[in-house]
Coordinates of C-alpha atoms in Angstrom, one line a residue:
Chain A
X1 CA -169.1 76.9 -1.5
X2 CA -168.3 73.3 -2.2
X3 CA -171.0 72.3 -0.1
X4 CA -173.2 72.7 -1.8
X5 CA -175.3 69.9 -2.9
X6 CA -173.9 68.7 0.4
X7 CA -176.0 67.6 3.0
X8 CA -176.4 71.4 4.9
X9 CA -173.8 70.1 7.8
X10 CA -170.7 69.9 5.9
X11 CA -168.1 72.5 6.2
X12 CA -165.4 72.6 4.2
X13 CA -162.7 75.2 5.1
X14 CA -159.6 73.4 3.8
X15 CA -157.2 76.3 3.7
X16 CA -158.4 77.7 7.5
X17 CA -155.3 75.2 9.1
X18 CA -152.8 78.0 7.5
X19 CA -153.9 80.5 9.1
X20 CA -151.8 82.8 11.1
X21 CA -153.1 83.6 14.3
X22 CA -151.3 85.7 17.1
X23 CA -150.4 83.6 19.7
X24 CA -151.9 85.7 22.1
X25 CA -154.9 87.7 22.5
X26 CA -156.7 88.9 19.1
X27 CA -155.1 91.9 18.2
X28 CA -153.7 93.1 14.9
X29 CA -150.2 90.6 13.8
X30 CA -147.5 93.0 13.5
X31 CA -144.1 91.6 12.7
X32 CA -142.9 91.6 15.7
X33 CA -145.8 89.7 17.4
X34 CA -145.5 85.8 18.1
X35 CA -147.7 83.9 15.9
X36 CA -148.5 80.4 15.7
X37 CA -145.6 80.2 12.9
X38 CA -143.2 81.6 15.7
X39 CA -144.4 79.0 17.7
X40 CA -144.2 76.1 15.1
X41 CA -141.1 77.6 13.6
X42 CA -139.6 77.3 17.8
X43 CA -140.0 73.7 17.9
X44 CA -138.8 73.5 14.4
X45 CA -134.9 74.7 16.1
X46 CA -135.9 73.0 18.8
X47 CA -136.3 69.8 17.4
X48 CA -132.9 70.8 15.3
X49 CA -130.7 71.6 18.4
X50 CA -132.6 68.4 20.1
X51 CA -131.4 66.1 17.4
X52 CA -128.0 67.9 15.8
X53 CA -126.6 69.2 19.5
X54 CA -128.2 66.9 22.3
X55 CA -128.1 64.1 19.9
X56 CA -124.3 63.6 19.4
X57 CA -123.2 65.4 22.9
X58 CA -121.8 62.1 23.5
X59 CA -119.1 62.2 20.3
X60 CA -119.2 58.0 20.1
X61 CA -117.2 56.4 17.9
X62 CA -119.5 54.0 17.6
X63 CA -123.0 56.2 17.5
X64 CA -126.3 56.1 19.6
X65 CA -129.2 55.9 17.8
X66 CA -130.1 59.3 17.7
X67 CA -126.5 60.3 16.9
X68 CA -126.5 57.8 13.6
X69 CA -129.6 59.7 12.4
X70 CA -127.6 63.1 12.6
X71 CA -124.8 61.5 11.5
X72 CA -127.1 60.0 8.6
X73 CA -128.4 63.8 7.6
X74 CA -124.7 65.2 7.7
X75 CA -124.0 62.4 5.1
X76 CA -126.8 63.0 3.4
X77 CA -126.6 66.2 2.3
X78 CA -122.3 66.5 2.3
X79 CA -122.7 64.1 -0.5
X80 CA -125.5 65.6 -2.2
X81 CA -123.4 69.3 -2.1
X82 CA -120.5 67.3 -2.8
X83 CA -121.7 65.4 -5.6
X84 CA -123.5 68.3 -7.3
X85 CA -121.1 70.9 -6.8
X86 CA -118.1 69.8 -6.3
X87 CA -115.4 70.2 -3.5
X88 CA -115.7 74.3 -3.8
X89 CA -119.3 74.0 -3.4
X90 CA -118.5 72.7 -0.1
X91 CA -118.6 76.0 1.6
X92 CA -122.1 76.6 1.2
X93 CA -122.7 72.9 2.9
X94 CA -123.9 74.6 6.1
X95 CA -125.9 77.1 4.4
X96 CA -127.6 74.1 2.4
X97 CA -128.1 72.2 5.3
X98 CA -129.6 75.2 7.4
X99 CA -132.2 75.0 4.5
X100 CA -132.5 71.4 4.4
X101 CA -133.3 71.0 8.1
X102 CA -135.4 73.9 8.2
X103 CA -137.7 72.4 5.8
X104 CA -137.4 69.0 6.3
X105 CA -138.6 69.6 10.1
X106 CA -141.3 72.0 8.9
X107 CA -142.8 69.6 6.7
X108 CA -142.2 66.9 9.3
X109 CA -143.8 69.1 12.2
X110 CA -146.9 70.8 10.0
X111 CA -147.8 67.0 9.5
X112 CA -148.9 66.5 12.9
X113 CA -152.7 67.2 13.2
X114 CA -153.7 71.0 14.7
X115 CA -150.2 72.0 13.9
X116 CA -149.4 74.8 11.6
X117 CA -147.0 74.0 8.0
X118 CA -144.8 76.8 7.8
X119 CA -143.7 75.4 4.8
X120 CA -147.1 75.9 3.1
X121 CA -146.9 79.5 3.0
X122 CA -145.5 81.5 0.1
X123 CA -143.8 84.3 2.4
X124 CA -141.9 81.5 4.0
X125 CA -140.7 79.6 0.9
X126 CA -140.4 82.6 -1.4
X127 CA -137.9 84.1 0.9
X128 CA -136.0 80.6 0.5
X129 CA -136.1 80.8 -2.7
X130 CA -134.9 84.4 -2.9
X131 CA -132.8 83.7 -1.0
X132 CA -131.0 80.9 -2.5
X133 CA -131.6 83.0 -5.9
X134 CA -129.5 86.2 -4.0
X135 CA -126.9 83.9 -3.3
X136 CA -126.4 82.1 -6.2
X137 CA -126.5 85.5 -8.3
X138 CA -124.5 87.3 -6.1
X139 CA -121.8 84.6 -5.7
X140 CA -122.2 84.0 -9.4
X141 CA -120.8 87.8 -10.2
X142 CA -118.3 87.6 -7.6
X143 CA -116.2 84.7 -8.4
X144 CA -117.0 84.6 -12.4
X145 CA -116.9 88.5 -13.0
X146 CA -118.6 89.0 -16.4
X147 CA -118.3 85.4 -16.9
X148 CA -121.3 84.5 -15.4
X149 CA -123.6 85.9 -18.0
X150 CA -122.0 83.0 -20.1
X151 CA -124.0 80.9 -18.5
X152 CA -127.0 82.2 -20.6
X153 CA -125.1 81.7 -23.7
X154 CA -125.2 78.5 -24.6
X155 CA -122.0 77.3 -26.5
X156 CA -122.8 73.9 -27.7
X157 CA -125.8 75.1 -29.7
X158 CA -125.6 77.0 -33.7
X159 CA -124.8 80.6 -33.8
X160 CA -128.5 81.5 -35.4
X161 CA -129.9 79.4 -32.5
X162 CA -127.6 80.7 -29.5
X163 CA -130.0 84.0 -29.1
X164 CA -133.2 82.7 -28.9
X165 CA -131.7 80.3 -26.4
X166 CA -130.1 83.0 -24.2
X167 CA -133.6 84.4 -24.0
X168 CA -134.9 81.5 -23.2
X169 CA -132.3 81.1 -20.6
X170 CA -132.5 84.5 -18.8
X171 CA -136.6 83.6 -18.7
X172 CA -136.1 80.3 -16.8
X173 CA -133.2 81.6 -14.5
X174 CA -135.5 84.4 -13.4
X175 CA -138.6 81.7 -12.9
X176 CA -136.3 79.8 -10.7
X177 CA -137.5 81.3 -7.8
X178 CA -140.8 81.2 -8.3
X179 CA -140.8 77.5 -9.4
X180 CA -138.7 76.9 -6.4
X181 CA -140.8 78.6 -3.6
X182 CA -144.5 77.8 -5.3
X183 CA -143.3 73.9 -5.6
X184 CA -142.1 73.8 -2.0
X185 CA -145.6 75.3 -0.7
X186 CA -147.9 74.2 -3.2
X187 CA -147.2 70.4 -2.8
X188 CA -147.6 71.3 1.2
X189 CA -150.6 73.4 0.8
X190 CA -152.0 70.8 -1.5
X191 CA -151.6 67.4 0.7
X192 CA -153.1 69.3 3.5
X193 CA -155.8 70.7 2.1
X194 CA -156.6 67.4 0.5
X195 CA -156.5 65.7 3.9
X196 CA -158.6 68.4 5.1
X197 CA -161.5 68.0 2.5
X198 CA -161.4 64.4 2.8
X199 CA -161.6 65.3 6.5
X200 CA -164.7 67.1 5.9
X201 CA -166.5 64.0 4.5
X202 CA -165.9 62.2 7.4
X203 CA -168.4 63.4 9.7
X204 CA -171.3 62.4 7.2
X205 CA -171.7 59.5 9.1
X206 CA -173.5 61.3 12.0
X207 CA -175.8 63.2 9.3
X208 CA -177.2 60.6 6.7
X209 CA -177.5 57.2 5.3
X210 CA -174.9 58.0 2.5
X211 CA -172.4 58.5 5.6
X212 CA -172.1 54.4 6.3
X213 CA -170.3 54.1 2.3
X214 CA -169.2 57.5 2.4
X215 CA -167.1 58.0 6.1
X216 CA -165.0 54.9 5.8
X217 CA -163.4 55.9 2.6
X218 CA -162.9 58.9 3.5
X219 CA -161.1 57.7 6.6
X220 CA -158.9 55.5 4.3
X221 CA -158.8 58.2 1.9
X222 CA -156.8 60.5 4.8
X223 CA -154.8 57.1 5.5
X224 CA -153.5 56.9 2.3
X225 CA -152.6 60.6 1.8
X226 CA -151.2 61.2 5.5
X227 CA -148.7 58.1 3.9
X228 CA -148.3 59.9 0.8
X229 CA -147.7 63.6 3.0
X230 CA -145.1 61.5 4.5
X231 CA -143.7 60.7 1.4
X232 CA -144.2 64.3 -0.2
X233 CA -142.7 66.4 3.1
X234 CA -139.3 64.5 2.3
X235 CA -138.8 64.5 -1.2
X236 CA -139.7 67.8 -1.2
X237 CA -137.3 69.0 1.0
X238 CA -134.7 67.1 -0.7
X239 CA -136.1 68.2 -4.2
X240 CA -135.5 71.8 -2.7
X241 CA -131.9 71.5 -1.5
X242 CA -131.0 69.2 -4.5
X243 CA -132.3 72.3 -6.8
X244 CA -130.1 75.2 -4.4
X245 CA -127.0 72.5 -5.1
X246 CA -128.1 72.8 -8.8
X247 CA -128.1 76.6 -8.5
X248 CA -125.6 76.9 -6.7
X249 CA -123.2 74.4 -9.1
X250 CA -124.5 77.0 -12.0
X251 CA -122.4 80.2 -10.0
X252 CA -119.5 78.1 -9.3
X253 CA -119.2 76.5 -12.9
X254 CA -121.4 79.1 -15.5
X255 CA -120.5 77.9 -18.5
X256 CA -122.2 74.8 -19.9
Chain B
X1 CA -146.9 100.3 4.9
X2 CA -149.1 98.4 7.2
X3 CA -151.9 100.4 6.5
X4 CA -151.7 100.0 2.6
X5 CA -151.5 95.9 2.7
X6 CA -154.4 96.1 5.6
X7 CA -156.7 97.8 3.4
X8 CA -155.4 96.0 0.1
X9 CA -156.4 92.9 2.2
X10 CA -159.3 94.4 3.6
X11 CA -160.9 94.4 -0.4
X12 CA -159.7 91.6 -1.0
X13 CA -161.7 90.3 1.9
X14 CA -164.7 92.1 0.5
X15 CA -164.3 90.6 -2.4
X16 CA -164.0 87.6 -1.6
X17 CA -166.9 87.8 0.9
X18 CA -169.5 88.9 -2.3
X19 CA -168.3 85.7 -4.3
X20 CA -168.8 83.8 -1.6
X21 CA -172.3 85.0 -0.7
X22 CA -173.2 84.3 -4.1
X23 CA -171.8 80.8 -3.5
X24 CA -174.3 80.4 -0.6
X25 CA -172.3 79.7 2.7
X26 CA -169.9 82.2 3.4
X27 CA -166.5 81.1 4.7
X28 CA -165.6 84.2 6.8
X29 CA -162.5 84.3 6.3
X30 CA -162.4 83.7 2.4
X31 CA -159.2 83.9 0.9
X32 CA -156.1 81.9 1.0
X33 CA -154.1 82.5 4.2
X34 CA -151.1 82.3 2.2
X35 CA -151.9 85.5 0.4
X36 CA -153.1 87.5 3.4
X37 CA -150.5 90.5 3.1
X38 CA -151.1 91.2 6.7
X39 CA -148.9 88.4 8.1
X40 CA -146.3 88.6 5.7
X41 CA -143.8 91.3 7.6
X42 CA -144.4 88.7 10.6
X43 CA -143.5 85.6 8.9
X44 CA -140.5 86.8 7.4
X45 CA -139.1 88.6 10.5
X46 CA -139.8 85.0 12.3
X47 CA -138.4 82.9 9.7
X48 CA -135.3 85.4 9.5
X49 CA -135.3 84.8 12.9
X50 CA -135.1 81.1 12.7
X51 CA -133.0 80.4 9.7
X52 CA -130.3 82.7 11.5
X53 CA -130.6 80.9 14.7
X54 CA -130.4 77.3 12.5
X55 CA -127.8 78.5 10.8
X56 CA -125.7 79.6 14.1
X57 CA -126.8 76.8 15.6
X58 CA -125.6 74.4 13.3
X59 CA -122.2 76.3 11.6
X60 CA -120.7 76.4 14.9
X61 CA -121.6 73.6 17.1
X62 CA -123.5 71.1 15.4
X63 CA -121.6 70.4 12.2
X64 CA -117.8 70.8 13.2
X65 CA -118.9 68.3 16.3
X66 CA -120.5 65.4 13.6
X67 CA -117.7 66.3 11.2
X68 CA -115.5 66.0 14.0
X69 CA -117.0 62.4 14.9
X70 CA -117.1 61.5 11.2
X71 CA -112.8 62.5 11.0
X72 CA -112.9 60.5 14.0
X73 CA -114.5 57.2 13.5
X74 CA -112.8 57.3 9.7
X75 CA -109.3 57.6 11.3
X76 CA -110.0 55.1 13.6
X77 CA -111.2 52.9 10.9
X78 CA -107.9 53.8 8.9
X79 CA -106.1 52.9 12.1
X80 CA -107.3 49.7 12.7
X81 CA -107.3 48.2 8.8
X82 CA -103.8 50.1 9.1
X83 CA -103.0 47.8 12.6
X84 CA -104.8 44.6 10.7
X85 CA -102.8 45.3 7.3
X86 CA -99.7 45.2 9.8
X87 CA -100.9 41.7 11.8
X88 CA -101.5 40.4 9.0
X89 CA -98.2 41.1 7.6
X90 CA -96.4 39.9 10.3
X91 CA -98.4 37.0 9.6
X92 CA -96.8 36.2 6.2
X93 CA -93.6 36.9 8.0
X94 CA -94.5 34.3 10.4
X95 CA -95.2 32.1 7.9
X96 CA -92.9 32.4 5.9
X97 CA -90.1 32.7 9.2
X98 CA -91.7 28.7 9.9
X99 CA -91.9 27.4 5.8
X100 CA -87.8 28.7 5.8
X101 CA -87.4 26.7 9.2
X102 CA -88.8 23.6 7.9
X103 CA -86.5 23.9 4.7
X104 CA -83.5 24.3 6.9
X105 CA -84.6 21.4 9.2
X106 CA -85.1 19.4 6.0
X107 CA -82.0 20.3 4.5
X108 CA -79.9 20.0 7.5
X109 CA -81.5 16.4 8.2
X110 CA -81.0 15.4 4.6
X111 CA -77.4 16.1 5.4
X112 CA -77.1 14.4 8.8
X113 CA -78.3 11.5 6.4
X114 CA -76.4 11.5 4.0
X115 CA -73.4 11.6 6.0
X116 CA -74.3 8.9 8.3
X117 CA -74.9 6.9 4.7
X118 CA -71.3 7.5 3.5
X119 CA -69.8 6.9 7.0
X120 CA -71.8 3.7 6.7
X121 CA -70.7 3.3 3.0
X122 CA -66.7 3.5 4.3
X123 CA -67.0 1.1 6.9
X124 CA -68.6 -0.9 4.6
X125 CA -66.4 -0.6 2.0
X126 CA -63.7 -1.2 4.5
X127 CA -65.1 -3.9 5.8
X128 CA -65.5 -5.4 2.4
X129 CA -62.4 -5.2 1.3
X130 CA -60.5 -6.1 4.6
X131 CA -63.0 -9.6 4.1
X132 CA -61.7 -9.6 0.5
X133 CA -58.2 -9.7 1.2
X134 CA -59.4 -12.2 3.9
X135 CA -60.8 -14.8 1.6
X136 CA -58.6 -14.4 -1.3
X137 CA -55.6 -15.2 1.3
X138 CA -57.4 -17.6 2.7
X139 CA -58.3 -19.4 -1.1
X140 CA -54.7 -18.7 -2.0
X141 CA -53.7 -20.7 1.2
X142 CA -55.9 -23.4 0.2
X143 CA -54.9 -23.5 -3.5
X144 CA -51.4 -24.3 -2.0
X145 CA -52.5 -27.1 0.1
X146 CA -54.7 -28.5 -3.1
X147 CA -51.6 -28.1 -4.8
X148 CA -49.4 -29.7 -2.4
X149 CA -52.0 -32.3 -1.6
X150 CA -52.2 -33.0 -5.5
X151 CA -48.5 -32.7 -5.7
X152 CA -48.2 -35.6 -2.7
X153 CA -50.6 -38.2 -4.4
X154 CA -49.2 -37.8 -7.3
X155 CA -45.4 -39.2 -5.8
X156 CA -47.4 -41.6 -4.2
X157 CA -49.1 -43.4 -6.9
X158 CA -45.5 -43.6 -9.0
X159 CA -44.2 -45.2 -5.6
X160 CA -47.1 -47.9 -6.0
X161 CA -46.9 -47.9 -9.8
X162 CA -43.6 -48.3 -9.3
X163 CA -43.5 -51.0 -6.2
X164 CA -46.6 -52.8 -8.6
X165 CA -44.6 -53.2 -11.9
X166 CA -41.6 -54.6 -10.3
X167 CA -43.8 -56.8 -8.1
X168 CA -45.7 -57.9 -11.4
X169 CA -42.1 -58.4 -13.5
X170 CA -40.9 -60.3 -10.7
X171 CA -43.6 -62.7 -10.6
X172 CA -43.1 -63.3 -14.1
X173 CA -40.0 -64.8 -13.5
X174 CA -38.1 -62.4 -14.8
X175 CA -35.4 -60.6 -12.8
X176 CA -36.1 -57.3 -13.8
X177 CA -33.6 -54.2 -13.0
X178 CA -35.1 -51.7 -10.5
X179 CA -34.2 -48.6 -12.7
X180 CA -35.2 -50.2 -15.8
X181 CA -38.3 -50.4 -14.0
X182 CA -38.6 -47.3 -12.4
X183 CA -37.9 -45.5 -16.2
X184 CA -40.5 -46.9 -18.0
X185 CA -43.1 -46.3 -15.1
X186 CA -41.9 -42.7 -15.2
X187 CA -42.1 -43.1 -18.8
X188 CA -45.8 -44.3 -19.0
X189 CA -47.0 -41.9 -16.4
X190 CA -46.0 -38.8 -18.3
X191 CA -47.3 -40.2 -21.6
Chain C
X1 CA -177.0 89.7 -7.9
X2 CA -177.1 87.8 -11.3
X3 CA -173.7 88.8 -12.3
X4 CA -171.8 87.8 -9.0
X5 CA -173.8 83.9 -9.3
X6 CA -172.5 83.4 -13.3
X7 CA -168.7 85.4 -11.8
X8 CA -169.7 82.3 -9.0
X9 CA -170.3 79.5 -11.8
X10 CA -167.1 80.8 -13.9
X11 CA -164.9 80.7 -11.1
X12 CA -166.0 77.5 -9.7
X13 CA -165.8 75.7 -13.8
X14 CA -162.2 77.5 -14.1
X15 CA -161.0 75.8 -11.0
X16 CA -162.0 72.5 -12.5
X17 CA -160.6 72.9 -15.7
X18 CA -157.5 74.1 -14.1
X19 CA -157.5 70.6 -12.6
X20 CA -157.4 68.7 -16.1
X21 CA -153.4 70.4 -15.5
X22 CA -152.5 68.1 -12.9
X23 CA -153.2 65.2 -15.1
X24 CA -150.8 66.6 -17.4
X25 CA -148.5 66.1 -14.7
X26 CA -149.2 63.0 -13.8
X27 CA -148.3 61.7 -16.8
X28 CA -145.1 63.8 -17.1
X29 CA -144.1 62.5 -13.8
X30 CA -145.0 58.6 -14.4
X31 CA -142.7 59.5 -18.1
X32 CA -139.8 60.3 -16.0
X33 CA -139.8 57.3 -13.9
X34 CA -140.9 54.9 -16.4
X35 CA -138.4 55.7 -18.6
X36 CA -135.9 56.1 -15.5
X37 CA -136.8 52.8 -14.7
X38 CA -136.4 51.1 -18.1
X39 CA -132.9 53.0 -18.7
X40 CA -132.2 51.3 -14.9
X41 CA -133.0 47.9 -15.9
X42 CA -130.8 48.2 -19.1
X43 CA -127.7 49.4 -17.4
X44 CA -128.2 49.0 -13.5
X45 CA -124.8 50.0 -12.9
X46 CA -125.4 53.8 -13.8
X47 CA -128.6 53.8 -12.3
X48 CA -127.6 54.7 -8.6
X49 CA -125.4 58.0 -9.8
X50 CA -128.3 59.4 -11.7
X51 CA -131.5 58.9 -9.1
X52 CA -130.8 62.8 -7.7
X53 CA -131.8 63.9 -12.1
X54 CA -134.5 61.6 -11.6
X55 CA -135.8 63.4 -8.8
X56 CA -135.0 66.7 -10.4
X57 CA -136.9 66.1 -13.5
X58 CA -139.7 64.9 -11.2
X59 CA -139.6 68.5 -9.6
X60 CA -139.7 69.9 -13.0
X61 CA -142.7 68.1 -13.8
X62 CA -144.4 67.8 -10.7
X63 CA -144.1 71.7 -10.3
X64 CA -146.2 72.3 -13.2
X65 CA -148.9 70.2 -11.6
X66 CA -148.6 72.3 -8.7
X67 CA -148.8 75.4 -10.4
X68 CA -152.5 74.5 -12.0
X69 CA -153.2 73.5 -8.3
X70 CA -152.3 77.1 -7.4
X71 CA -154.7 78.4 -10.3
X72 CA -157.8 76.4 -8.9
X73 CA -157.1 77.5 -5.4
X74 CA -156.7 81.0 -6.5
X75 CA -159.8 80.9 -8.6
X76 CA -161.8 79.3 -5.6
X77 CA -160.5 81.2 -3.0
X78 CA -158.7 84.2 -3.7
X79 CA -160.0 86.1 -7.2

């Protein structure tokens, strides 16, 4: 594959860290058997209870340091739902922040090295994404009735034009998912496998002259995109719950 | 179900494994993990798993706690500005209680002031006038005495004038008649 | 045997080409905060009620870039 016009001891297998593997023994992964995404998707709640439960056990007034950082998320997000959707949106706050911690602490855990991104894989996100789209279509029908289908008609624009845009419209609401789940994994997927190809150069150094140019800048290289992964794994997760408040703003208020 | 997506998979793998003996080195596993069809049942029962236990997790203790220590900490905050607002008032009171105290005091000493000035003015005045009547009875005294004094030297010098003329006729030999005398000086004093 | 190398060859040129893609979105992306930026400086007031559009239209844009990722990785791993 890409090694080729390597020297013959590179391997490059950037995609092998998403694996699934059982966690134990060999055998064939039914659904019910505990893979490594059981395991990483474990000290994903454990890390939530750890932070959200342990964390402010001690109801301060004036916060411990842990508690201020679960007091910062709370804020966080309560002002993004509230900001986006308004005060009825406010309902669905728990429900946005189950997805916002979820992947915020996925991103956050699949960047430790050997660990697995949960995050990265379309099953994972698409069901998020589905997920959010269910809701938002479902609430959408419930509160607005008939109503909601105004929300692909759009009134501002000409008659003539108001079709083509209503076609236009239904396209991108039902690409919403897709954009939404493959954005979520694909920037994961891609900053790790990056890292990992990078991470293939480094051990060149053992292997040939080239290796004393070639090694430290790859090193640097995985430096400067373990910062960017850093970067990536939060705006990401906010990008995704900012979206699901956009969505979810779009069932509460249809028309434009 | 699990048969169909293992052998879907299962040429995919095969597939995969031809391209990538043509490539030269095989990676075994070709393929992208992501769309292995195999795992997909398992990851979503797992994340189902963990999205429902997040969400329990957080709906009913996590987020009415930190929105219970948020409600908190802002009505204690409310309190206390409330409490300050209310010091702060009492302040002004204060201050204003003390600014209408020195008023008063100033008032009440201008007062005490200008009483002691007219009770000092009326003695004055009385004073004043009682010396008034003082000196004009004393002048009036005096002007009596002046006038008596006057009134005495004047019957004295007609007795000399008087005495003198008769002493001066009488030298001259001629026996001159006391009133005669005595006329004309009266005479010559009043012209 | 000389099929499967040029199916090799094509696959491995597509995945490069899909790359050109993500420099498509690199410039859509550095359009969005450049021109977020110079609407900031003009009116800095409104600028901290509109950075959660900024990082939506990022999305938007980014996404794209992520999608002709997804092509090269499906061409050199999974077709």
């Amino acid at each position: 594959m890409a090694t080729e016009g390597q020297s013959e001891g590179l391997v490059f297998h950037p995609m092998d860290q998403f694996k699934i593997q059982p966690l134990f023994g060999d055998g064939p992964i039914h659904w019910y058997t505990p893979t490594n995404a059981t395991l990483w998707m474990g000290i994903a709640i454990l890390c939530i209870i750890g932070l959200f439960v342990i964390g402010t056990r001690g109801r301060a007034t004036i916060p411990s340091r842990i508690q201020s950082i679960a007091e910062l998320g709370y804020g966080f997000v309560h002002k993004m739902v509230e900001d986006v959707t308004g005060k009825e949106g406010l309902k669905f706050f728990p429900y946005v922040f189950t997805l916002f911690c979820f992947i915020v602490f996925s991103n956050f855990l699949g960047l430790i090295p050997g660990a697995l991104t949960t995050t990265s894989h379309i099953a994972v996100t698409g069901i998020l994404a589905m997920a959010v789209f269910l809701t938002v279509t479902i609430f959408g029908f419930i509160k607005n009735g008939a109503h909601f289908l105004e929300l692909f008609w759009v009134k501002s624009a000409p008659l003539p034009l108001r079709p083509v845009l209503a076609l236009i419209e239904v396209i991108s609401y039902f690409v919403r998912p897709v954009s939404h789940s493959i954005r979520l994994a694909g920037n994961m997927m891609a900053g790790h496998a990056v890292i990992k190809v990078f991470a293939a150069f480094a051990p060149l150094i053992l292997m040939s002259g080239i290796g004393i140019a070639v090694t430290p800048l790859s090193i640097l290289a995985i430096v400067a995109m373990y910062a960017l992964e850093i970067l990536v794994a939060f705006i990401q997760a906010y990008v995704f719950t900012i979206l699901t408040c956009v969505y979810l703003k779009d069932a509460l208020h249809p028309s434009h | 179900m699990a048969n169909t997506t293992t052998e879907a998979a299962g040429a995919v793998t095969e597939v995969a494994g031809h391209a990538a003996e043509a490539g030269g080195h095989a990676a075994q596993s070709a393929g992208m993990p992501q769309l292995n069809w195999e795992t997909f049942p398992n990851q979503i029962f797992w994340l189902v798993v963990a999205l429902v236990l997040i969400y329990l997790i957080l709906s009913k203790v996590a987020l009415p706690r930190i929105g219970g220590i948020l409600a908190d900490r802002q009505g204690a905050i409310t309190n206390d500005i409330a409490a300050a607002e209310e010091l702060k008032a009492k302040a002004v009171e204060a201050e204003k209680a003390y600014n209408q105290a020195l008023i008063d005091a100033r008032e009440e000493a201008n007062k005490i002031v200008a009483e002691a000035r007219a009770e000092i003015q009326k003695d004055l005045d009385k004073a004043t006038a009682k010396a008034d009547a003082e000196i004009a009875a004393k002048t009036a005294e005096s002007a009596k005495r002046i006038e008596e004094i006057r009134a005495g030297a004047a019957k004295n010098v007609e007795e000399v004038a008087r005495d003198a003329a008769a002493a001066i006729v009488d030298t001259m030999g001629v026996k001159a008649d006391a009133k005669t005398v005595a006329g004309a000086v009266t005479a010559r004093l009043k012209g | 045997m000389e099929i499967a190398a040029a199916a090799a060859l094509g696959k491995f040129i597509g995945a490069g080409l899909a790359c050109i893609g993500m420099g498509g979105s690199a410039m859509g992306v550095g359009n969005v905060a450049g021109n977020f930026l110079a609407g900031a400086l003009r009116n800095p007031s409104a600028a901290a009620g509109q950075t959660a559009t900024l990082f939506i239209g990022i999305a938007f844009a980014e996404a794209l870039g992520i999608f002709s990722f997804l092509v090269a990785l499906l061409l050199m791993f999974a077709v």
